[in-house]
Coordinates of C-alpha atoms in Angstrom, one line a residue:
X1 CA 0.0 0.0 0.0
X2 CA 1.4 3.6 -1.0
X3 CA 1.2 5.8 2.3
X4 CA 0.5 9.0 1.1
X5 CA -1.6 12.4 2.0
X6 CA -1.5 15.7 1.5
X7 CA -4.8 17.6 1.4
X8 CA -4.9 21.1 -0.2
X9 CA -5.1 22.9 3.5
X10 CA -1.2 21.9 4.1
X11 CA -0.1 24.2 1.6
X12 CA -2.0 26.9 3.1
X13 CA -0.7 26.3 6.3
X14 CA 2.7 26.2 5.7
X15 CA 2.5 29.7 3.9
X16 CA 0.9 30.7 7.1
X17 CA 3.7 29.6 9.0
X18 CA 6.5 31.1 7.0
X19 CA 4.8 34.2 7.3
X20 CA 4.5 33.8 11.0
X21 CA 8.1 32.5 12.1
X22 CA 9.4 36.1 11.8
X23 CA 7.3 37.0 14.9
X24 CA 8.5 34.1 17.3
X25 CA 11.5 33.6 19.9
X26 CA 10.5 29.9 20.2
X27 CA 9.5 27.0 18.2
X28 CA 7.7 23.9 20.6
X29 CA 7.7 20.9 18.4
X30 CA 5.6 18.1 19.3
X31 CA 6.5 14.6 18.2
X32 CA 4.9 11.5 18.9
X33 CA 7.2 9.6 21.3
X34 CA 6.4 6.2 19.7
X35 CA 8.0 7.4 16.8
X36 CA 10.2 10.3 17.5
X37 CA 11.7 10.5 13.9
X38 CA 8.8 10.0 11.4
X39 CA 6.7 12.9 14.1
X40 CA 9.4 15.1 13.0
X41 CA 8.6 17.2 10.0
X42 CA 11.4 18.4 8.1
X43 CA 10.0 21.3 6.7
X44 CA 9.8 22.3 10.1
X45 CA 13.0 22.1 10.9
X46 CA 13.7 24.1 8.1
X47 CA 11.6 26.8 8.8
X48 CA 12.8 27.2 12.4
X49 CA 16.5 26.2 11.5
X50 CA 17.5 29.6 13.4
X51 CA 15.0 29.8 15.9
X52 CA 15.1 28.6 19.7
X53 CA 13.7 25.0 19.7
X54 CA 12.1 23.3 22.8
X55 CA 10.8 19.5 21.5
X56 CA 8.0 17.6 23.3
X57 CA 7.7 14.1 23.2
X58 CA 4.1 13.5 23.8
X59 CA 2.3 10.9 24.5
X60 CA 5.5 8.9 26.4
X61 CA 2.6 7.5 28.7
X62 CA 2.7 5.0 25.6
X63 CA 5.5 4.2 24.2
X64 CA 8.4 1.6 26.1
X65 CA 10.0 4.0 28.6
X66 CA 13.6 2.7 27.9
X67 CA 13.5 3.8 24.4
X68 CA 12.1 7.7 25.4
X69 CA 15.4 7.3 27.4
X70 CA 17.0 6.8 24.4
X71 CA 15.4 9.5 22.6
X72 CA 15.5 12.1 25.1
X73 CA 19.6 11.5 25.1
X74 CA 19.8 11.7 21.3
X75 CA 17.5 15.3 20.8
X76 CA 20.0 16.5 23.7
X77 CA 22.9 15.6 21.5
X78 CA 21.0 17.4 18.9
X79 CA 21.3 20.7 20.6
X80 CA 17.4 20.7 21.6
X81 CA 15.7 21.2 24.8
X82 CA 13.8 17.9 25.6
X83 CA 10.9 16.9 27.7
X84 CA 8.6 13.7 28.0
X85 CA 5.2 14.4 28.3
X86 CA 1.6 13.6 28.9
X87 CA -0.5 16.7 27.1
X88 CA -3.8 14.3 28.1
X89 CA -3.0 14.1 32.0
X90 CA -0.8 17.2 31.9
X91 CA 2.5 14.8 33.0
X92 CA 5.3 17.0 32.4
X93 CA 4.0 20.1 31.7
X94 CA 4.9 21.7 35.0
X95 CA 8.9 22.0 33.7
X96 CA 7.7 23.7 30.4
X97 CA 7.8 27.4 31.8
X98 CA 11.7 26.6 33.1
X99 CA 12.5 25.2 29.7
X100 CA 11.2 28.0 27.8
X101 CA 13.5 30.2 29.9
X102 CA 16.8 28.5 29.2
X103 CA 16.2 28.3 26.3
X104 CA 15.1 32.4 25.8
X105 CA 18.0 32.7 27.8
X106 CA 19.6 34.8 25.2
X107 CA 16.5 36.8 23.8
X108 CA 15.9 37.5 27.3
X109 CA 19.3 39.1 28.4
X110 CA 19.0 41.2 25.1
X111 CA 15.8 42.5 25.6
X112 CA 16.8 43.2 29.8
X113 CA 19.9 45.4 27.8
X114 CA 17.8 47.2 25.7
X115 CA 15.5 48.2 28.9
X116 CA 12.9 45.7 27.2
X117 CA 11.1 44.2 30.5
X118 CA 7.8 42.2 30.8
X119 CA 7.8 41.5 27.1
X120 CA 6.3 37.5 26.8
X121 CA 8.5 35.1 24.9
X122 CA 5.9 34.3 21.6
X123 CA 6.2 30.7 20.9
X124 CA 5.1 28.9 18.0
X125 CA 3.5 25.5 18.7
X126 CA 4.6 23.1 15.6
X127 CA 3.6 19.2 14.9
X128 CA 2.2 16.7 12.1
X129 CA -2.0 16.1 12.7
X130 CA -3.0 14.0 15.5
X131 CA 0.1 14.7 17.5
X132 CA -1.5 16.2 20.5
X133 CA -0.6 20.2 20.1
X134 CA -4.3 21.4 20.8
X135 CA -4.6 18.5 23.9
X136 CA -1.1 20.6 24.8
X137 CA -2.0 24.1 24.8
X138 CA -5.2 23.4 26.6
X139 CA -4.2 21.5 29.3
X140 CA -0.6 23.9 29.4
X141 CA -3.0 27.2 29.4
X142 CA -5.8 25.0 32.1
X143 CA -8.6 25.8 30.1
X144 CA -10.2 24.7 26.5
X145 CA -8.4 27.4 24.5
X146 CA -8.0 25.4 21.3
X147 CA -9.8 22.9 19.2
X148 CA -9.1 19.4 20.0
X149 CA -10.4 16.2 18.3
X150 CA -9.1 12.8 17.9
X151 CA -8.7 13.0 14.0
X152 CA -6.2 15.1 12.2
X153 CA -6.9 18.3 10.6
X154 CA -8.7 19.9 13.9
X155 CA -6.8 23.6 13.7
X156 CA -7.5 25.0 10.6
X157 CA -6.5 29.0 11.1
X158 CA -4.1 30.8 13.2
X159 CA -4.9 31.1 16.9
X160 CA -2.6 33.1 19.3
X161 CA -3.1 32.4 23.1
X162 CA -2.0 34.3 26.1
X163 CA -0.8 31.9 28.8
X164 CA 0.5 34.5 31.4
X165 CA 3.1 37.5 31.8
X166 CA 6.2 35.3 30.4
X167 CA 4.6 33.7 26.8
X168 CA 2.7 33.7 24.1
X169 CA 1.8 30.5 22.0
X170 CA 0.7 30.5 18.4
X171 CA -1.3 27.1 18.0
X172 CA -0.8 26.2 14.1
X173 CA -2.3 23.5 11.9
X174 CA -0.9 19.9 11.8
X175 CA 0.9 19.5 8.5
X176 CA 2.5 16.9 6.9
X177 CA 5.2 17.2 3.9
X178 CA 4.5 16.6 0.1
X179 CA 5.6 13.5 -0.2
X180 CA 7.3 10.7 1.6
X181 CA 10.8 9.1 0.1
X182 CA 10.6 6.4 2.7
X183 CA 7.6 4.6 2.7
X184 CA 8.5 3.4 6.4
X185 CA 7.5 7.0 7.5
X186 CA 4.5 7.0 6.1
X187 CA 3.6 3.7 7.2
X188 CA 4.5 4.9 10.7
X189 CA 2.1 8.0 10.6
X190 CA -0.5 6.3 9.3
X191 CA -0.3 4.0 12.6
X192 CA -1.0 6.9 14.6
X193 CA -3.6 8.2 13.0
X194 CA -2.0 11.4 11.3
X195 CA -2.9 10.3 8.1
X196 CA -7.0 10.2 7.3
X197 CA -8.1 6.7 7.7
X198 CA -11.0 6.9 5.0
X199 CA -8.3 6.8 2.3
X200 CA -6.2 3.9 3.7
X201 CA -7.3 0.3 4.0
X202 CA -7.1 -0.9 7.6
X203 CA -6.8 -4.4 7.3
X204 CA -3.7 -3.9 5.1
X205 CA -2.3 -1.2 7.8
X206 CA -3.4 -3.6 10.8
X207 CA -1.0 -6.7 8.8
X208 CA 1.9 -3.9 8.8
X209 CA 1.5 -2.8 12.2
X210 CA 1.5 -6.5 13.3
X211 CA 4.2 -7.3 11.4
X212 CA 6.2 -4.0 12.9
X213 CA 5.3 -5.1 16.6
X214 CA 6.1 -8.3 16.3
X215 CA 9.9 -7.3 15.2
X216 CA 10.2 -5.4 18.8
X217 CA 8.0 -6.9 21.0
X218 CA 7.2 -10.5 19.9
X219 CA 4.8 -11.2 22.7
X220 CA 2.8 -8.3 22.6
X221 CA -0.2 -9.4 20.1
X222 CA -0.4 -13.2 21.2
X223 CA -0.6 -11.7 24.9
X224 CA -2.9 -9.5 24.7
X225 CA -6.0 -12.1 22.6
X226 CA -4.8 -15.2 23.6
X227 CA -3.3 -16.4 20.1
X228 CA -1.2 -19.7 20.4
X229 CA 2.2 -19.9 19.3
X230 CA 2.8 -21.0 15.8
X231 CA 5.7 -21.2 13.6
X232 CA 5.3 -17.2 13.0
X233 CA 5.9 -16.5 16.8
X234 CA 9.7 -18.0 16.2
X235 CA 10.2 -15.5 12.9
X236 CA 12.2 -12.5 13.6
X237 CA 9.9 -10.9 10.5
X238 CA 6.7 -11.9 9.6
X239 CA 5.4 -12.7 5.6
X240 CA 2.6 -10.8 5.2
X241 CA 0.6 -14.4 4.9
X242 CA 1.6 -14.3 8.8
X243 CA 0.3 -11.2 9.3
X244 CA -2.6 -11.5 7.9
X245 CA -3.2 -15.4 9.7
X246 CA -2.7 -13.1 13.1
X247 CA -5.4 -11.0 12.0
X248 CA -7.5 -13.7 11.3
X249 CA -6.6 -15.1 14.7
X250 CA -7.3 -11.6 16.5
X251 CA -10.5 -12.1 14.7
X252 CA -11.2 -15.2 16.2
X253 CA -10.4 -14.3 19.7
X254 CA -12.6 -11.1 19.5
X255 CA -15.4 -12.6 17.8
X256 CA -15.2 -10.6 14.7
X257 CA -17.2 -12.7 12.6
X258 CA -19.0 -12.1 9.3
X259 CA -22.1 -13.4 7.0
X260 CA -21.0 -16.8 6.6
X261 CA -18.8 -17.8 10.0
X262 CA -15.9 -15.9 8.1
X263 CA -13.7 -14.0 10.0
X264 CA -14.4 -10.3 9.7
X265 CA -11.2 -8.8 9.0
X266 CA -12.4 -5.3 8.4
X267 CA -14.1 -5.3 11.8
X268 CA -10.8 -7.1 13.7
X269 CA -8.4 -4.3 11.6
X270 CA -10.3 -1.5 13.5
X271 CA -10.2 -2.8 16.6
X272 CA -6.4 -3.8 16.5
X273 CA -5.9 -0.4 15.5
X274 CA -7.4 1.6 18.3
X275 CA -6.0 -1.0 21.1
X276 CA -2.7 0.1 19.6
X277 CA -3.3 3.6 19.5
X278 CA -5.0 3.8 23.0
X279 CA -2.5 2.1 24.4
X280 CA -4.1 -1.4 25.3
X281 CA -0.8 -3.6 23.9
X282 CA 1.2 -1.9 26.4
X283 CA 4.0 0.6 26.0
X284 CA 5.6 0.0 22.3
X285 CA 7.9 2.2 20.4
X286 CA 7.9 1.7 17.0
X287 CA 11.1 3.5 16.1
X288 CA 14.1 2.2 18.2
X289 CA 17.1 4.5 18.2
X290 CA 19.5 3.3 16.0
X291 CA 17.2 0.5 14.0
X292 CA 15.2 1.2 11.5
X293 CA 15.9 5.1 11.7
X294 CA 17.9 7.5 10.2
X295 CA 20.2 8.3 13.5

């Protein structure tokens, strides 16, 4: 399956941005910490290349804690100010204010040379759809300041809030780039959700993803609906005639069953899905540093 979406509205909202970058101090990226690579736009980076740059890995309630370790250590080595966080429960969010601080640290001392005082850092909120920015900035501000939903594509327009004395954010849409050269990426974004899931087919996504889970955490699907080991439990990889006998089999175990006493694969893909993205697998990074990435 080619993984591949760019609606019209992308276009529009990276003109938007580059027209907006010039009236920043700060860039807050937000990545999804279950795959801290593909979440990273790089059109983004270019845009802020020479702008301050705090990154966020969000939702790190679900992905394997030893590998937001990992991550953490390598933005660091990147130059970048790092948090895990929790935009949901608000885990994390506490340290932003500090963070924003260091890393104004310059912008601040010019401004207190000038005789500049009580001037609020402006900060513009970045990420792919579905990553969590809204979910952010309203649980970071305590109140429902932006749009959230649980599909990508929520913010459409431009939307500056006033959090206190000391910032500024500028909530922007969710974009994605033209095109991916590595499928992988796509294929990753489409797992959590950035991508629109009426124009991919879900039981071909649900095969990948099993087959992607299964190369770092082996026990994770039979665990979690009772599948019996087989010959494809031993494999490293999976065929995709694997994958798609384990979604037969998650079928079976969650009585997904069509006209006929088929298994209904549609219904099982869907369901695999969300317990993925909501966390019911357990704690899974799909991106480990240093395999299957580009660090």
């Amino acid at each position: 399956m080619n993984y591949q979406w760019y609606p019209g509205h992308m276009t529009k909202a990276v003109r938007m941005m580059q027209e907006n970058i010039k009236l920043v101090d700060l860039i807050i990226e937000l990545l999804d910490a279950r795959i801290p690579l593909s979440s990273r736009n790089p059109d983004i980076n270019e845009l802020g290349k020479n702008k301050s740059r705090i990154v966020l890995m969000n939702k790190s309630d679900l992905a394997d804690p030893a590998q937001n370790r990992q991550w953490v250590q390598y933005f660091q080595e990147q130059g970048a100010h790092v948090l895990e966080i929790n935009a949901k429960s608000g885990a994390g969010l506490k340290a932003i204010d500090g963070l924003v601080q260091e890393a104004c640290r310059e912008k601040l001392e010019r401004d207190r040379k000038r005789g500049i005082v009580n001037r609020p850092v402006r900060a513009m909120v970045v990420g792919i759809p579905n990553v969590g920015k809204s979910t952010f900035i309203n649980s970071f501000a305590g109140k429902a300041c932006a749009k959230t939903g649980n599909k990508p594509g929520v913010t459409k327009g431009k939307q500056w809030i006033r959090l206190n004395k000391n910032l500024e954010l500028l909530d922007t849409p969710g974009i994605l780039w033209p095109r991916f050269e590595d499928q992988e990426v796509g294929m990753r974004l489409a797992f959590i959700g950035s991508m629109n899931d009426e124009i991919i087919v879900q039981e071909e996504l649900a095969c990948d993803l099993i087959r992607v889970i299964h190369r770092y955490y082996p026990e994770a699907v039979p665990g979690r609906y009772g599948l019996e080991d087989g010959a494809w439990l031993q494999s490293t990889e999976l065929t995709e005639e694997e994958a798609a006998g384990v979604l037969a089999g998650i079928a079976e175990s969650r009585k997904c069953i069509a006209k006929g006493g088929e298994p209904d694969l549609s219904r099982a893909a869907a369901l695999f899905i969300d317990d993925f993205r909501s966390g019911r697998l357990g704690r899974l990074t799909l991106e480990w540093r240093g395999i299957s990435s580009d660090e």
